[in-house]
């Protein structure tokens, strides 16, 4: 009897906190505590940012292919949940280590700062990656850094003398939890994204990259931003692309204008000049087409320096001197500039991997943005905007009765889950019914991009047509983990479902993520059930008081009873026409002005915003009224305005 009591006590202790294994001799160990730090990276505004171990920028993780990486994460933020995602790493056989909250783990609560969440994974790929928080739109507040994996068998290693890297990103002077409620609000009915305050270069500005003449550098560039794509060019230098998102490519032709969306990475070979007589500007420019409006004080491009010699005054002469760039209009948005940018569809993976065979399953998703009953503007794949389940999806897989894991029902309606069969070839056909550029990211893999259409005007939006004989798929398609679709365009992504796991598919614009632009892939769940979830990860759930068994509604007795699941807001009432919405919008703007809370619109821009919205809503309703007339109509018409709920449902918290 005594023996049994002891065993029970041990079991109880185990329940309270799982023992962590000692760090192995060859493990690459990182002991991270998320902490608040003050920083002023653009020299304009000091603010609080999320650092690690009281430092910001956060550390670069620099490991070698084959390494086991252990990261212990403590949360000392006091007010926010955290998590870390290892962007671009496949996590094969180790899905639980991926990091997105509600997909493969619970939020790591600030309630217990002495608790360490342990990420423990091996790195089987080489190349340029990054890591970032994957909860509540948090990473733009600073919790994002570089993850480099060195390759002992780098096919290009004889072609460069040195490997250097830098990041580009957008930057906000305000904290995300302050921006989100205004963004996801009835007062922002078109879902206009907050305009960044600045762009950063390697988390600073006015910086230099020291180079020597007559050498070749492998230069890796990582966009760790949250929203805008950036153009990167170096005066009088060309670059040859050799890697995208961890995939080696055949060396591209020399190019002079790179275009990098949020979350994408490029490695290029850069040959330096033969003498050190001149230093050259490195220009980074915002893709101005992504901004709803351009405040006058927004700096659209920044100059940093490729520094050949130590004379800080030695910079090229001429009218274009300091602000040299090749963007004629100076707003990152003129057609000529856009046409000149390097097209990643031209790249050929070095391994020559051919287009996979015709798909066993095709997932067709239409991207739209629209208002629901609370007046908030959401983003949708088909009619669904992503809402967090009550149990992280991986844990639903793990706790489901055998045979039931393949039934998408148990994952709930608003996780928008597709169950994939092991080793099937899958096509994702994505039709962008929105006038914006969106960088889409899939966790757990790189995918082939056999086809991407051109941009279309709003009225000409064209869904992908599999019958169209003029469409030719690439024979050896480009592969990467983040690819952009053009405004009103479409694209096809193809992959083999050979990595059992729960993988998130989402837009890598954090604002759009928060609007719900995501769906879930549950890939080969029967196989996935053989994987291991460390007890330490369940401890995080206990602290956050999140259940770890059951379906999306947390029901662990009847997995088919979804009663109580988290769902999206209701649709706007039937009969609530485009005019009604426009009226709602006007009343919002009135309220908006009344409140004096002009967040990111300048007052002068509101008129354009109205016209844009009228056009947008009329297009959707198929009505033909010109802007001025309908403005009159609308003001004369009584409308019922739904009661606004000013707070969002914390979908991804
Ligand atoms: C990491 O995971 C492996 C495989 O599960 C395990 O053997 C090892 O003990 C873990 N290491 C640490 C430091 O937790
Ligand atoms: C990691 O750091 C914490 C303090 O922040 C410390 O308590 C812990 O012992 C460290 N872990 C290891 C394995 O060094
Ligand atoms: C960069 O240089 C500009 C112009 O000289 C200056 O206004 C700005 O404050 C500088 N920024 C930093 C971070 O030093
Ligand atoms: C990164 O790791 C590689 C391989 O261990 C090493 O050669 C290189 O110096 C490291 N770079 C930095 C900046 O730490
Ligand atoms: C952290 O996540 C838990 C579980 O979803 C939630 O209840 C809590 O409100 C979150 N905490 C913060 C500070 O957002
Ligand atoms: C970018 O900053 C990191 C430190 O945050 C540094 O290690 C790296 O060398 C910098 N890159 C260049 C090209 O200077
Ligand atoms: C840049 O290239 C142009 C055209 O080849 C040349 O005229 C100019 O002198 C070069 N500028 C510098 C600073 O080398
Ligand atoms: C996507 O939109 C097209 C029309 O643009 C429509 O034919 C198709 O049915 C839609 N697909 C889905 C899955 O809603
Ligand atoms: C789970 O489903 C069963 C059967 O439908 C129901 O009786 C039970 O109340 C549900 N549990 C919860 C927590 O909703
Ligand atoms: C599902 O569970 C709820 C309780 O959460 C219960 O009221 C309902 O009857 C159950 N539905 C079915 C079909 O069993
Ligand atoms: Cu997007």
Coordinates of C-alpha atoms in Angstrom, one line a residue, residues 419-623:
X419 CA -8.1 17.1 -43.7
X420 CA -5.4 15.8 -46.1
X421 CA -4.6 12.2 -46.9
X422 CA -1.0 11.1 -46.3
X423 CA 1.1 11.5 -49.5
X424 CA -1.7 12.9 -51.6
X425 CA -0.8 15.6 -54.1
X426 CA -2.7 18.8 -53.1
X427 CA -3.5 21.9 -55.1
X428 CA -4.5 25.1 -53.4
X429 CA -6.1 27.4 -55.9
X430 CA -6.3 30.9 -54.5
X431 CA -8.5 33.6 -56.1
X432 CA -7.8 37.0 -54.7
X433 CA -11.0 39.0 -54.8
X434 CA -9.3 41.9 -53.0
X435 CA -7.4 44.8 -54.6
X436 CA -4.4 44.2 -52.3
X437 CA -1.2 42.2 -52.6
X438 CA -1.1 39.4 -50.0
X439 CA 1.9 37.2 -49.0
X440 CA 0.6 33.8 -48.2
X441 CA 2.5 31.4 -45.9
X442 CA 2.1 27.7 -45.3
X443 CA 3.6 26.1 -42.2
X444 CA 5.4 22.8 -42.4
X445 CA 6.8 23.0 -46.0
X446 CA 7.7 24.8 -49.1
X447 CA 5.3 24.4 -52.0
X448 CA 5.5 24.6 -55.7
X449 CA 4.0 27.7 -57.4
X450 CA 3.3 26.4 -60.9
X451 CA 1.2 29.5 -61.8
X452 CA 0.5 33.0 -60.7
X453 CA -1.6 35.4 -62.7
X454 CA -1.1 39.0 -63.4
X455 CA -2.9 41.7 -61.4
X456 CA -6.4 42.7 -62.6
X457 CA -8.5 45.8 -62.1
X458 CA -11.4 45.4 -59.7
X459 CA -14.0 44.9 -62.4
X460 CA -11.9 42.3 -64.2
X461 CA -11.1 40.1 -61.2
X462 CA -10.8 36.6 -62.8
X463 CA -10.8 33.4 -60.8
X464 CA -8.3 30.7 -61.9
X465 CA -9.8 28.7 -64.7
X466 CA -8.4 25.1 -65.0
X467 CA -10.0 24.8 -68.5
X468 CA -8.1 27.8 -69.8
X469 CA -5.6 26.3 -72.4
X470 CA -3.5 29.5 -72.4
X471 CA -2.4 28.8 -68.9
X472 CA 0.8 26.9 -68.8
X473 CA 2.2 25.5 -65.6
X474 CA 6.0 25.8 -65.0
X475 CA 7.8 22.5 -65.6
X476 CA 10.2 23.1 -62.7
X477 CA 8.2 25.5 -60.6
X478 CA 9.7 27.8 -58.1
X479 CA 9.3 26.6 -54.5
X480 CA 9.1 28.7 -51.3
X481 CA 7.2 29.0 -48.1
X482 CA 5.7 32.5 -48.6
X483 CA 4.4 33.7 -51.9
X484 CA 2.4 36.8 -52.9
X485 CA -0.7 36.9 -55.0
X486 CA -1.3 40.1 -57.0
X487 CA -4.3 42.4 -56.7
X488 CA -7.4 40.7 -58.0
X489 CA -5.2 37.9 -59.3
X490 CA -5.0 34.2 -58.7
X491 CA -2.4 31.5 -58.1
X492 CA -1.9 27.8 -57.7
X493 CA 0.2 26.1 -55.0
X494 CA 1.0 22.4 -55.2
X495 CA 2.6 20.0 -52.7
X496 CA 2.7 16.4 -51.5
X497 CA 1.1 15.8 -48.1
X498 CA 4.2 14.0 -46.8
X499 CA 4.5 15.8 -43.5
X500 CA 1.9 14.7 -41.0
X501 CA 0.9 17.7 -38.8
X502 CA -1.5 20.5 -38.2
X503 CA -0.3 23.3 -40.4
X504 CA -1.5 26.9 -40.6
X505 CA -2.1 28.6 -43.9
X506 CA -2.4 32.4 -43.6
X507 CA -1.6 35.8 -45.0
X508 CA 1.6 37.1 -43.5
X509 CA 0.3 40.6 -43.1
X510 CA -0.4 40.6 -39.3
X511 CA -3.4 42.9 -39.7
X512 CA -5.0 40.4 -42.1
X513 CA -4.3 37.5 -39.8
X514 CA -6.1 39.4 -37.1
X515 CA -9.0 39.8 -39.5
X516 CA -9.1 36.0 -39.9
X517 CA -7.3 35.4 -43.2
X518 CA -6.3 31.9 -42.4
X519 CA -7.3 28.2 -42.7
X520 CA -6.1 25.0 -41.1
X521 CA -4.6 21.9 -42.7
X522 CA -4.8 18.7 -40.7
X523 CA -2.4 16.5 -42.6
X524 CA -2.4 12.7 -42.2
X525 CA -3.9 12.8 -38.7
X526 CA -3.7 9.0 -38.2
X527 CA 0.1 9.3 -38.8
X528 CA 0.3 12.4 -36.7
X529 CA -1.2 10.6 -33.7
X530 CA 2.1 8.6 -33.5
X531 CA 4.0 11.9 -32.7
X532 CA 4.9 13.1 -29.3
X533 CA 3.6 16.1 -27.4
X534 CA 5.9 16.9 -24.4
X535 CA 4.1 17.1 -21.1
X536 CA 5.8 20.5 -20.6
X537 CA 3.5 21.9 -23.4
X538 CA 0.4 20.7 -21.6
X539 CA 1.7 22.5 -18.5
X540 CA 1.4 25.8 -20.4
X541 CA -2.3 25.0 -21.0
X542 CA -2.8 24.4 -17.3
X543 CA -1.4 27.8 -16.5
X544 CA -3.5 29.4 -19.2
X545 CA -6.5 27.3 -18.1
X546 CA -7.0 26.0 -21.6
X547 CA -8.4 22.4 -22.1
X548 CA -6.1 19.9 -23.9
X549 CA -8.7 17.3 -24.8
X550 CA -11.8 17.4 -26.8
X551 CA -13.1 18.8 -30.1
X552 CA -13.0 22.5 -31.1
X553 CA -15.8 23.1 -28.5
X554 CA -13.9 21.3 -25.8
X555 CA -16.3 18.3 -25.7
X556 CA -14.3 15.2 -25.0
X557 CA -17.2 12.8 -24.6
X558 CA -19.0 13.4 -27.9
X559 CA -16.5 14.7 -30.5
X560 CA -19.3 15.3 -33.0
X561 CA -21.2 17.7 -30.6
X562 CA -19.8 21.1 -31.4
X563 CA -22.3 22.9 -29.2
X564 CA -20.6 25.9 -27.6
X565 CA -17.8 26.2 -30.2
X566 CA -16.4 29.7 -31.1
X567 CA -18.0 31.0 -34.2
X568 CA -17.7 34.1 -36.4
X569 CA -20.1 37.0 -36.0
X570 CA -23.4 36.8 -37.8
X571 CA -23.7 38.2 -41.3
X572 CA -25.2 41.7 -41.8
X573 CA -29.0 41.3 -41.8
X574 CA -30.5 40.3 -45.1
X575 CA -31.7 43.4 -46.9
X576 CA -28.9 45.4 -45.4
X577 CA -27.9 46.7 -48.8
X578 CA -24.7 48.4 -50.0
X579 CA -26.4 51.7 -49.4
X580 CA -27.1 50.7 -45.8
X581 CA -23.5 49.9 -45.4
X582 CA -22.4 53.2 -46.9
X583 CA -24.8 54.9 -44.5
X584 CA -23.4 53.0 -41.7
X585 CA -20.0 54.0 -42.8
X586 CA -20.9 57.7 -42.9
X587 CA -22.4 57.5 -39.5
X588 CA -19.2 55.9 -38.4
X589 CA -17.1 58.6 -39.9
X590 CA -19.3 61.2 -38.2
X591 CA -18.8 59.4 -35.0
X592 CA -15.2 59.1 -35.7
X593 CA -14.8 62.8 -36.3
X594 CA -17.1 63.5 -33.4
X595 CA -14.9 61.5 -31.1
X596 CA -11.9 63.4 -32.4
X597 CA -10.2 60.0 -32.6
X598 CA -8.6 60.3 -36.0
X599 CA -6.3 57.4 -35.7
X600 CA -4.5 56.8 -38.9
X601 CA -6.5 58.8 -41.4
X602 CA -5.6 62.4 -41.8
X603 CA -8.8 64.4 -41.7
X604 CA -8.2 65.5 -45.3
X605 CA -8.1 61.9 -46.4
X606 CA -11.6 61.0 -45.2
X607 CA -13.3 62.2 -48.3
X608 CA -11.3 59.9 -50.6
X609 CA -11.9 57.1 -48.2
X610 CA -15.7 57.7 -48.6
X611 CA -15.6 57.6 -52.4
X612 CA -13.4 54.5 -52.4
X613 CA -15.9 52.8 -50.1
X614 CA -18.9 53.8 -52.1
X615 CA -17.3 52.4 -55.2
X616 CA -16.4 49.3 -53.5
X617 CA -19.8 48.6 -52.0
X618 CA -21.6 49.6 -55.1
X619 CA -19.5 47.2 -57.1
X620 CA -20.4 44.4 -54.7
X621 CA -24.1 45.2 -54.9
X622 CA -23.9 45.6 -58.7
X623 CA -25.4 49.0 -58.5

